């Protein structure tokens, strides 16, 4: 019986040793892979961000390094940011030109819709793009220009140039509700969510414009 126990103990120890070696080797390989791929992944993320920003903020409208001129936000309920987000600051010749905000519409048909909203210094929306959504394919996903069947005039482009001077806050609704913005029949909820989130972003950006541009790059702000 003692021999059987000894053999079982040796087998268990050997198995544990093999598993430990396997775990250490696997961890080392994963760490090495991460170190090798992290720079390219970071570069891809930055490239994607700039491509998105170029869609809503023409390159000729600013001359600073947008990805370096960023402030971090704490939780911002008006922007739908539960855990906070980022604001990119565009400048022309050192003067404030526009803000690009992370925004979330929590009330899309299928849940949250993440947006990037650009607001010019004069209080006009330069552009809006959906960065994340789960809206119904072929129905509510037209809020994303990549999914909109109208390639020449995507639905989301109607925000370009929108302002409270031209469109009072009370008119930031779909035409079905008496507002100024078009929508696709059968997919009103998605449009309502994006319109309301954009309206709130415009109001928030114009309200906090000075504080956002005055803050040092990399600062974390908590603005009400």
XYZ file of N, CA and C in Angstrom:
672
model
N 0.829 -1.207 0.000
C 0.000 0.000 0.000
C 0.854 1.244 0.000
N 1.978 1.187 0.760
C 2.866 2.342 0.818
C 3.515 2.600 -0.528
N 3.822 1.504 -1.284
C 4.410 1.664 -2.615
C 3.424 2.348 -3.558
N 2.156 1.967 -3.432
C 1.124 2.585 -4.290
C 0.990 4.075 -3.984
N 1.011 4.407 -2.692
C 0.916 5.811 -2.299
C 2.127 6.595 -2.801
N 3.309 5.968 -2.708
C 4.539 6.621 -3.165
C 4.478 6.876 -4.667
N 4.019 5.857 -5.422
C 3.905 5.999 -6.877
C 2.896 7.079 -7.242
N 1.761 7.101 -6.550
C 0.728 8.109 -6.818
C 1.250 9.513 -6.523
N 2.015 9.628 -5.431
C 2.568 10.936 -5.061
C 3.552 11.420 -6.114
N 4.408 10.495 -6.572
C 5.383 10.852 -7.608
C 4.678 11.287 -8.887
N 3.627 10.557 -9.256
C 2.864 10.897 -10.476
C 2.227 12.270 -10.343
N 1.658 12.543 -9.164
C 1.009 13.834 -8.932
C 2.020 14.964 -8.987
N 3.186 14.740 -8.376
C 4.221 15.778 -8.377
C 4.743 16.024 -9.790
N 4.928 14.925 -10.541
C 5.431 15.059 -11.905
C 4.426 15.822 -12.768
N 3.137 15.481 -12.598
C 2.083 16.170 -13.362
C 2.043 17.650 -13.008
N 2.153 17.945 -11.696
C 2.143 19.340 -11.261
C 3.339 20.093 -11.817
N 4.504 19.407 -11.839
C 5.696 20.044 -12.390
C 5.552 20.354 -13.869
N 4.985 19.394 -14.611
C 4.767 19.604 -16.049
C 3.815 20.777 -16.285
N 2.750 20.795 -15.494
C 1.778 21.889 -15.641
C 2.411 23.234 -15.317
N 3.280 23.258 -14.293
C 3.941 24.505 -13.913
C 4.854 24.981 -15.030
N 5.625 24.063 -15.599
C 6.519 24.428 -16.698
C 5.716 24.928 -17.892
N 4.637 24.215 -18.198
C 3.781 24.618 -19.319
C 3.231 26.029 -19.102
N 2.770 26.292 -17.866
C 2.201 27.608 -17.547
C 3.249 28.702 -17.693
N 4.464 28.435 -17.195
C 5.535 29.428 -17.276
C 5.924 29.712 -18.729
N 6.039 28.637 -19.524
C 6.394 28.811 -20.934
C 5.308 29.563 -21.677
N 4.050 29.181 -21.423
C 2.921 29.844 -22.088
C 2.868 31.324 -21.727
N 3.061 31.628 -20.438
C 3.040 33.019 -19.980
C 4.165 33.818 -20.634
N 5.349 33.200 -20.713
C 6.483 33.883 -21.336
C 6.220 34.152 -22.815
N 5.623 33.170 -23.499
C 5.303 33.360 -24.920
C 4.273 34.466 -25.126
N 3.255 34.477 -24.250
C 2.226 35.510 -24.348
C 2.820 36.890 -24.095
N 3.695 36.987 -23.096
C 4.328 38.274 -22.780
C 5.192 38.746 -23.939
N 5.939 37.800 -24.541
C 6.795 38.164 -25.671
C 5.964 38.603 -26.864
N 4.859 37.892 -27.105
C 3.964 38.253 -28.218
C 3.381 39.639 -28.013
N 2.972 39.916 -26.765
C 2.400 41.231 -26.468
C 3.428 42.341 -26.719
N 4.675 42.104 -26.250
C 5.712 43.122 -26.437
C 5.985 43.375 -27.918
N 5.902 42.316 -28.717
C 6.179 42.447 -30.143
C 5.039 43.120 -30.901
N 3.807 42.822 -30.478
C 2.647 43.326 -31.229
C 2.078 44.625 -30.680
N 2.393 44.964 -29.430
C 1.812 46.162 -28.811
C 2.049 47.429 -29.630
N 3.278 47.677 -30.117
C 3.489 48.901 -30.904
C 2.630 48.965 -32.162
N 2.513 47.838 -32.883
C 1.719 47.851 -34.115
C 0.238 48.003 -33.815
N -0.218 47.402 -32.707
C -1.625 47.550 -32.316
C -1.913 49.002 -31.953
N -1.014 49.607 -31.173
C -1.191 51.008 -30.786
C -1.206 51.913 -32.018
N -0.322 51.613 -32.967
C -0.271 52.409 -34.198
C -1.563 52.271 -34.999
N -2.107 51.051 -35.047
C -3.357 50.813 -35.769
C -4.515 51.567 -35.117
N -4.523 51.584 -33.782
C -5.572 52.309 -33.059
C -5.485 53.800 -33.354
N -4.278 54.345 -33.337
C -4.088 55.766 -33.617
C -4.491 56.104 -35.053
N -4.122 55.224 -35.984
C -4.487 55.442 -37.380
C -5.999 55.450 -37.558
N -6.665 54.514 -36.877
C -8.128 54.456 -36.953
C -8.750 55.716 -36.369
N -8.198 56.186 -35.251
C -8.732 57.404 -34.629
C -8.606 58.598 -35.578
N -7.448 58.735 -36.210
C -7.245 59.868 -37.106
C -8.132 59.772 -38.341
N -8.346 58.555 -38.848
C -9.237 58.385 -39.997
C -10.653 58.820 -39.634
N -11.076 58.448 -38.435
C -12.402 58.823 -37.956
C -12.504 60.330 -37.770
N -11.474 60.919 -37.175
C -11.472 62.371 -36.955
C -11.492 63.118 -38.279
N -10.753 62.619 -39.269
C -10.737 63.274 -40.581
C -12.114 63.270 -41.237
N -12.939 62.282 -40.899
C -14.296 62.223 -41.454
C -15.177 63.358 -40.937
N -14.897 63.817 -39.717
C -15.769 64.818 -39.115
C -15.082 66.163 -38.892
N -13.781 66.187 -39.130
C -13.024 67.424 -38.936
C -11.974 67.527 -40.037
N -12.251 68.290 -41.089
C -11.317 68.382 -42.225
C -9.910 68.734 -41.773
N -8.888 68.032 -42.292
C -7.500 68.285 -41.884
C -7.078 69.745 -42.016
N -7.592 70.451 -43.016
C -7.218 71.842 -43.214
C -7.776 72.792 -42.185
N -8.652 72.297 -41.319
C -9.268 73.176 -40.324
C -8.463 73.268 -39.032
N -7.350 72.540 -38.952
C -6.488 72.617 -37.777
C -5.060 72.269 -38.190
N -4.082 72.674 -37.364
C -2.683 72.400 -37.704
C -1.878 71.829 -36.533
N -2.544 71.457 -35.449
C -1.836 70.863 -34.314
C -1.944 69.338 -34.353
N -1.179 68.687 -33.482
C -1.225 67.237 -33.361
C -2.403 66.882 -32.465
N -3.503 66.490 -33.091
C -4.735 66.254 -32.343
C -4.584 65.154 -31.297
N -3.855 64.104 -31.640
C -3.732 62.977 -30.723
C -2.876 63.303 -29.505
N -2.124 64.388 -29.581
C -1.312 64.811 -28.444
C -2.003 65.904 -27.633
N -2.995 66.549 -28.220
C -3.701 67.645 -27.554
C -5.049 67.135 -27.043
N -4.968 66.312 -26.002
C -6.143 65.617 -25.473
C -6.304 65.898 -23.989
N -7.552 65.995 -23.538
C -7.827 66.029 -22.099
C -8.729 64.846 -21.773
N -8.529 64.308 -20.589
C -9.325 63.179 -20.119
C -10.513 63.712 -19.318
N -11.638 63.043 -19.460
C -12.833 63.437 -18.721
C -13.179 62.398 -17.666
N -13.605 62.881 -16.521
C -14.198 61.989 -15.540
C -15.619 61.682 -16.002
N -16.408 60.988 -15.200
C -17.791 60.704 -15.583
C -18.524 61.975 -16.002
N -19.177 61.905 -17.164
C -19.893 63.064 -17.709
C -21.287 62.611 -18.145
N -22.261 62.667 -17.230
C -23.604 62.171 -17.528
C -24.234 62.792 -18.773
N -23.986 64.092 -19.012
C -24.606 64.737 -20.167
C -24.101 64.151 -21.480
N -22.883 63.608 -21.456
C -22.325 62.973 -22.649
C -22.556 61.466 -22.642
N -23.214 60.965 -21.606
C -23.464 59.531 -21.507
C -22.232 58.737 -21.122
N -21.213 59.411 -20.601
C -19.944 58.754 -20.263
C -19.937 58.375 -18.789
N -20.245 57.134 -18.510
C -20.308 56.658 -17.137
C -18.917 56.596 -16.520
N -17.943 56.158 -17.313
C -16.572 56.029 -16.809
C -15.648 57.123 -17.329
N -16.195 58.111 -17.984
C -15.372 59.172 -18.536
C -15.017 58.910 -19.990
N -14.222 59.814 -20.556
C -13.839 59.688 -21.960
C -12.744 60.686 -22.290
N -12.658 61.049 -23.563
C -11.612 61.961 -24.014
C -12.193 63.080 -24.869
N -11.470 64.194 -24.886
C -11.792 65.313 -25.761
C -10.513 65.701 -26.498
N -10.570 65.670 -27.832
C -9.436 66.096 -28.657
C -9.651 67.559 -29.020
N -8.574 68.349 -28.916
C -8.696 69.790 -29.145
C -7.974 70.181 -30.424
N -8.717 70.727 -31.361
C -8.132 71.177 -32.629
C -7.815 72.668 -32.521
N -6.635 73.039 -33.014
C -6.215 74.438 -32.993
C -5.674 74.823 -34.364
N -5.833 76.082 -34.697
C -5.307 76.630 -35.946
C -4.441 77.826 -35.592
N -3.116 77.703 -35.832
C -2.219 78.777 -35.455
C -2.216 79.041 -33.969
N -2.463 78.012 -33.178
C -2.488 78.148 -31.725
C -3.837 78.553 -31.165
N -4.747 79.011 -32.021
C -6.065 79.445 -31.558
C -7.051 78.273 -31.579
N -7.974 78.224 -30.615
C -8.967 77.148 -30.589
C -9.760 77.082 -31.893
N -9.969 75.862 -32.404
C -10.694 75.682 -33.660
C -11.912 74.766 -33.498
N -11.729 73.647 -32.791
C -12.837 72.701 -32.648
C -12.531 71.698 -31.552
N -13.574 71.011 -31.104
C -13.455 69.948 -30.113
C -14.047 68.669 -30.698
N -13.396 67.559 -30.435
C -13.928 66.249 -30.837
C -14.193 65.464 -29.557
N -15.451 65.123 -29.324
C -15.865 64.522 -28.060
C -16.231 63.050 -28.201
N -15.893 62.271 -27.175
C -16.481 60.941 -27.010
C -17.883 61.151 -26.450
N -18.874 60.506 -27.046
C -20.260 60.646 -26.600
C -20.935 59.278 -26.674
N -21.859 59.030 -25.760
C -22.612 57.777 -25.786
C -24.105 58.078 -25.701
N -24.871 57.483 -26.618
C -26.329 57.513 -26.534
C -26.737 56.197 -25.873
N -27.223 56.230 -24.650
C -27.516 54.980 -23.938
C -28.810 54.312 -24.382
N -29.602 55.017 -25.181
C -30.957 54.564 -25.470
C -31.199 54.189 -26.926
N -30.208 53.574 -27.570
C -30.433 53.057 -28.909
C -31.402 51.892 -28.857
N -31.901 51.447 -29.984
C -32.868 50.346 -30.016
C -32.275 49.082 -29.397
N -30.982 48.841 -29.675
C -30.323 47.634 -29.162
C -29.317 47.952 -28.062
N -29.454 49.113 -27.444
C -28.542 49.483 -26.362
C -27.722 50.711 -26.693
N -26.538 50.795 -26.109
C -25.712 51.983 -26.238
C -25.176 52.155 -27.654
N -25.085 53.439 -28.055
C -24.491 53.815 -29.332
C -23.372 54.801 -29.021
N -22.135 54.437 -29.321
C -20.990 55.312 -29.069
C -20.752 56.199 -30.288
N -20.451 57.467 -30.025
C -20.298 58.452 -31.094
C -19.030 59.276 -30.909
N -18.576 59.848 -31.996
C -17.568 60.907 -31.967
C -18.249 62.127 -32.567
N -18.267 63.211 -31.826
C -18.944 64.437 -32.267
C -17.938 65.583 -32.298
N -17.830 66.247 -33.445
C -16.927 67.391 -33.584
C -17.738 68.680 -33.554
N -17.312 69.610 -32.703
C -18.010 70.886 -32.556
C -17.014 72.017 -32.780
N -17.297 72.881 -33.736
C -16.433 74.002 -34.040
C -16.509 75.087 -32.988
N -15.506 75.949 -32.972
C -15.427 76.999 -31.971
C -16.592 77.981 -32.077
N -17.201 78.042 -33.266
C -18.325 78.959 -33.481
C -19.656 78.358 -33.038
N -19.625 77.130 -32.512
C -20.844 76.516 -32.004
C -21.631 75.737 -33.036
N -20.953 75.208 -34.035
C -21.607 74.377 -35.051
C -21.022 72.965 -35.020
N -21.887 71.998 -35.266
C -21.423 70.611 -35.368
C -20.692 70.456 -36.698
N -19.455 70.002 -36.624
C -18.676 69.774 -37.840
C -19.002 68.415 -38.442
N -19.308 67.451 -37.586
C -19.647 66.123 -38.068
C -19.866 65.165 -36.927
N -20.516 64.048 -37.229
C -20.798 63.008 -36.237
C -20.508 61.650 -36.878
N -19.904 60.752 -36.119
C -19.698 59.391 -36.587
C -19.987 58.408 -35.461
N -20.601 57.296 -35.828
C -20.849 56.217 -34.885
C -19.587 55.373 -34.772
N -19.137 55.144 -33.562
C -17.926 54.344 -33.351
C -18.239 52.946 -32.828
N -19.445 52.759 -32.285
C -19.837 51.443 -31.771
C -21.352 51.388 -31.658
N -21.943 50.286 -32.106
C -23.397 50.134 -31.977
C -23.772 48.674 -32.190
N -25.008 48.354 -31.831
C -25.533 47.004 -32.051
C -26.931 47.090 -32.648
N -27.167 48.164 -33.414
C -28.494 48.356 -34.002
C -28.786 47.287 -35.064
N -30.051 47.058 -35.328
C -30.493 45.987 -36.215
C -29.953 46.153 -37.631
N -29.231 45.155 -38.135
C -28.703 45.234 -39.508
C -29.825 45.416 -40.527
N -29.603 46.352 -41.437
C -30.584 46.597 -42.478
C -31.765 47.428 -42.048
N -31.805 47.828 -40.784
C -32.923 48.636 -40.299
C -32.397 49.862 -39.544
N -31.960 49.664 -38.309
C -31.482 50.799 -37.520
C -30.020 51.117 -37.695
N -29.283 50.258 -38.409
C -27.842 50.513 -38.528
C -27.498 51.578 -39.566
N -28.514 52.228 -40.159
C -28.238 53.318 -41.099
C -27.594 54.522 -40.415
N -27.600 54.541 -39.088
C -26.932 55.628 -38.366
C -25.418 55.588 -38.603
N -24.916 54.421 -39.009
C -23.504 54.251 -39.352
C -23.361 54.428 -40.859
N -22.624 55.440 -41.320
C -22.533 55.686 -42.765
C -21.969 54.502 -43.546
N -21.211 53.648 -42.874
C -20.679 52.465 -43.549
C -21.779 51.456 -43.852
N -22.909 51.552 -43.133
C -24.021 50.629 -43.331
C -25.202 51.294 -44.053
N -25.148 52.618 -44.174
C -26.242 53.352 -44.824
C -26.245 53.051 -46.324
N -27.399 52.678 -46.840
C -27.498 52.344 -48.269
C -27.402 53.579 -49.154
N -27.663 54.734 -48.578
C -27.551 55.982 -49.332
C -26.111 56.477 -49.243
N -25.294 56.039 -50.167
C -23.865 56.362 -50.127
C -23.597 57.825 -50.460
N -24.421 58.415 -51.300
C -24.186 59.797 -51.716
C -24.537 60.798 -50.624
N -25.552 60.477 -49.839
C -25.968 61.396 -48.783
C -26.382 60.596 -47.549
N -25.402 60.076 -46.787
C -25.723 59.284 -45.595
C -26.558 60.069 -44.594
N -27.412 59.372 -43.892
C -28.313 59.998 -42.925
C -27.564 60.868 -41.932
N -26.435 60.390 -41.447
C -25.741 61.096 -40.363
C -25.097 62.394 -40.817
N -24.965 62.600 -42.122
C -24.354 63.838 -42.616
C -25.237 65.062 -42.400
N -26.516 64.869 -42.051
C -27.402 66.021 -41.858
C -27.021 66.849 -40.627
N -26.125 66.312 -39.780
C -25.674 67.074 -38.618
C -24.595 68.091 -38.968
N -23.976 67.950 -40.120
C -22.895 68.852 -40.502
C -23.410 70.293 -40.603
N -22.820 71.181 -39.829
C -23.224 72.584 -39.838
C -24.382 72.915 -38.921
N -24.928 71.901 -38.244
C -26.075 72.149 -37.349
C -25.629 72.952 -36.130
N -26.487 73.871 -35.703
C -26.203 74.706 -34.533
C -27.512 75.075 -33.865
N -27.434 75.597 -32.661
C -28.644 76.035 -31.972
C -29.176 77.328 -32.571
N -28.306 78.093 -33.225
C -28.755 79.316 -33.890
C -29.655 78.976 -35.075
N -29.289 77.930 -35.805
C -30.079 77.533 -36.965
C -31.184 76.548 -36.632
N -30.942 75.725 -35.618
C -31.928 74.724 -35.184
C -32.056 74.806 -33.670
N -33.088 75.455 -33.162
C -33.264 75.589 -31.711
C -33.299 74.222 -31.030
N -32.884 74.162 -29.766
C -32.864 72.882 -29.049
C -34.174 72.107 -29.120
N -35.305 72.829 -29.132
C -36.611 72.159 -29.177
C -36.854 71.444 -30.501
N -36.090 71.794 -31.536
C -36.269 71.168 -32.845
C -35.308 70.009 -33.088
N -34.502 69.669 -32.086
C -33.579 68.543 -32.243
C -34.326 67.244 -31.969
N -35.214 66.950 -32.897
C -36.020 65.738 -32.868
C -36.239 65.271 -34.300
N -36.746 64.059 -34.461
C -37.070 63.586 -35.808
C -38.315 64.310 -36.292
N -38.467 64.400 -37.600
C -39.622 65.107 -38.165
C -40.940 64.482 -37.718
N -40.922 63.195 -37.469
C -42.132 62.509 -36.994
C -42.618 63.084 -35.671
N -41.673 63.583 -34.861
C -42.003 64.179 -33.562
C -42.096 65.697 -33.629
N -42.114 66.245 -34.844
C -42.201 67.690 -35.009
C -40.869 68.382 -35.049
N -39.789 67.628 -35.206
C -38.453 68.204 -35.226
C -37.925 68.466 -36.623
N -36.606 68.711 -36.697
C -35.995 69.128 -37.960
C -35.158 68.041 -38.634
N -35.040 66.860 -38.017
C -34.132 65.844 -38.545
C -34.877 64.661 -39.147
N -34.404 64.239 -40.312
C -35.003 63.102 -41.002
C -34.718 61.807 -40.261
N -35.435 60.778 -40.648
C -35.229 59.451 -40.077
C -35.697 58.431 -41.101
N -35.406 57.157 -40.857
C -35.868 56.096 -41.736
C -37.107 55.449 -41.113
N -38.134 55.280 -41.892
C -39.366 54.679 -41.402
C -39.082 53.284 -40.848
N -39.622 53.012 -39.669
C -39.439 51.712 -39.046
C -38.214 51.632 -38.167
N -37.447 52.697 -38.124
C -36.229 52.696 -37.300
C -36.054 54.057 -36.652
N -37.080 54.490 -35.949
C -37.072 55.825 -35.349
C -36.224 55.900 -34.079
N -36.202 54.825 -33.314
C -35.519 54.856 -32.013
C -34.031 55.139 -32.181
N -33.410 54.503 -33.160
C -31.980 54.719 -33.392
C -31.695 56.182 -33.700
N -32.522 56.773 -34.579
C -32.338 58.172 -34.962
C -32.552 59.091 -33.768
N -33.596 58.836 -33.001
C -33.866 59.667 -31.820
C -32.670 59.662 -30.867
N -32.091 58.495 -30.649
C -30.973 58.379 -29.713
C -29.774 59.197 -30.182
N -29.440 59.109 -31.469
C -28.280 59.835 -31.994
C -28.529 61.342 -31.992
N -29.719 61.753 -32.372
C -30.053 63.184 -32.399
C -29.947 63.783 -31.000
N -30.531 63.104 -30.020
C -30.508 63.633 -28.651
C -29.085 63.656 -28.098
N -28.307 62.629 -28.373
C -26.921 62.598 -27.889
C -26.099 63.707 -28.527
N -26.334 63.972 -29.804
C -25.608 65.043 -30.494
C -26.016 66.408 -29.950
N -27.296 66.583 -29.693
C -27.770 67.847 -29.106
C -27.101 68.097 -27.756
N -27.053 67.059 -26.917
C -26.429 67.206 -25.606
C -24.937 67.494 -25.731
N -24.296 66.858 -26.706
C -22.862 67.089 -26.912
C -22.590 68.526 -27.344
N -23.431 69.048 -28.232
C -23.275 70.433 -28.682
C -23.440 71.398 -27.518
N -24.454 71.169 -26.708
C -24.684 72.030 -25.549
C -23.519 71.955 -24.573
N -23.043 70.750 -24.301
C -21.952 70.555 -23.338
C -20.661 71.188 -23.848
N -20.374 71.021 -25.122
C -19.134 71.563 -25.698
C -19.125 73.084 -25.671
N -20.242 73.700 -25.993
C -20.302 75.166 -25.995
C -20.283 75.722 -24.571
N -20.852 74.986 -23.642
C -20.869 75.421 -22.241
C -19.477 75.371 -21.615
N -18.715 74.319 -21.946
C -17.410 74.100 -21.299
C -16.227 74.403 -22.214
N -16.471 75.097 -23.295
C -15.439 75.343 -24.303
C -14.163 75.944 -23.711
N -14.291 76.998 -22.947
C -13.106 77.682 -22.412
C -12.313 76.778 -21.473
N -13.001 76.099 -20.573
C -12.317 75.219 -19.619
C -11.593 74.091 -20.345
N -12.196 73.580 -21.413
C -11.585 72.480 -22.158
C -10.320 72.921 -22.892
N -10.354 74.106 -23.490
C -9.183 74.586 -24.226
C -8.089 75.101 -23.299
N -8.455 75.567 -22.112
C -7.465 76.126 -21.185
C -6.703 75.054 -20.415
N -7.266 73.857 -20.311
C -6.632 72.804 -19.509
C -5.353 72.297 -20.174
N -4.333 71.937 -19.387
C -3.102 71.384 -19.960
C -3.380 70.049 -20.649
N -2.626 69.738 -21.693
C -2.776 68.461 -22.376
C -2.534 67.321 -21.387
N -3.401 66.335 -21.441
C -3.277 65.186 -20.551
C -3.991 65.361 -19.211
N -4.510 66.566 -18.950
C -5.195 66.810 -17.682
C -6.489 66.006 -17.621
N -6.910 65.666 -16.412
C -8.176 64.981 -16.207
C -9.141 65.977 -15.596
N -10.255 66.198 -16.270
C -11.226 67.185 -15.834
C -12.512 66.519 -15.366
N -13.121 67.143 -14.388
C -14.441 66.729 -13.937
C -15.357 67.941 -14.064
N -16.111 67.990 -15.148
C -16.959 69.137 -15.439
C -18.421 68.745 -15.294
N -19.163 69.591 -14.637
C -20.595 69.309 -14.432
C -21.405 69.705 -15.658
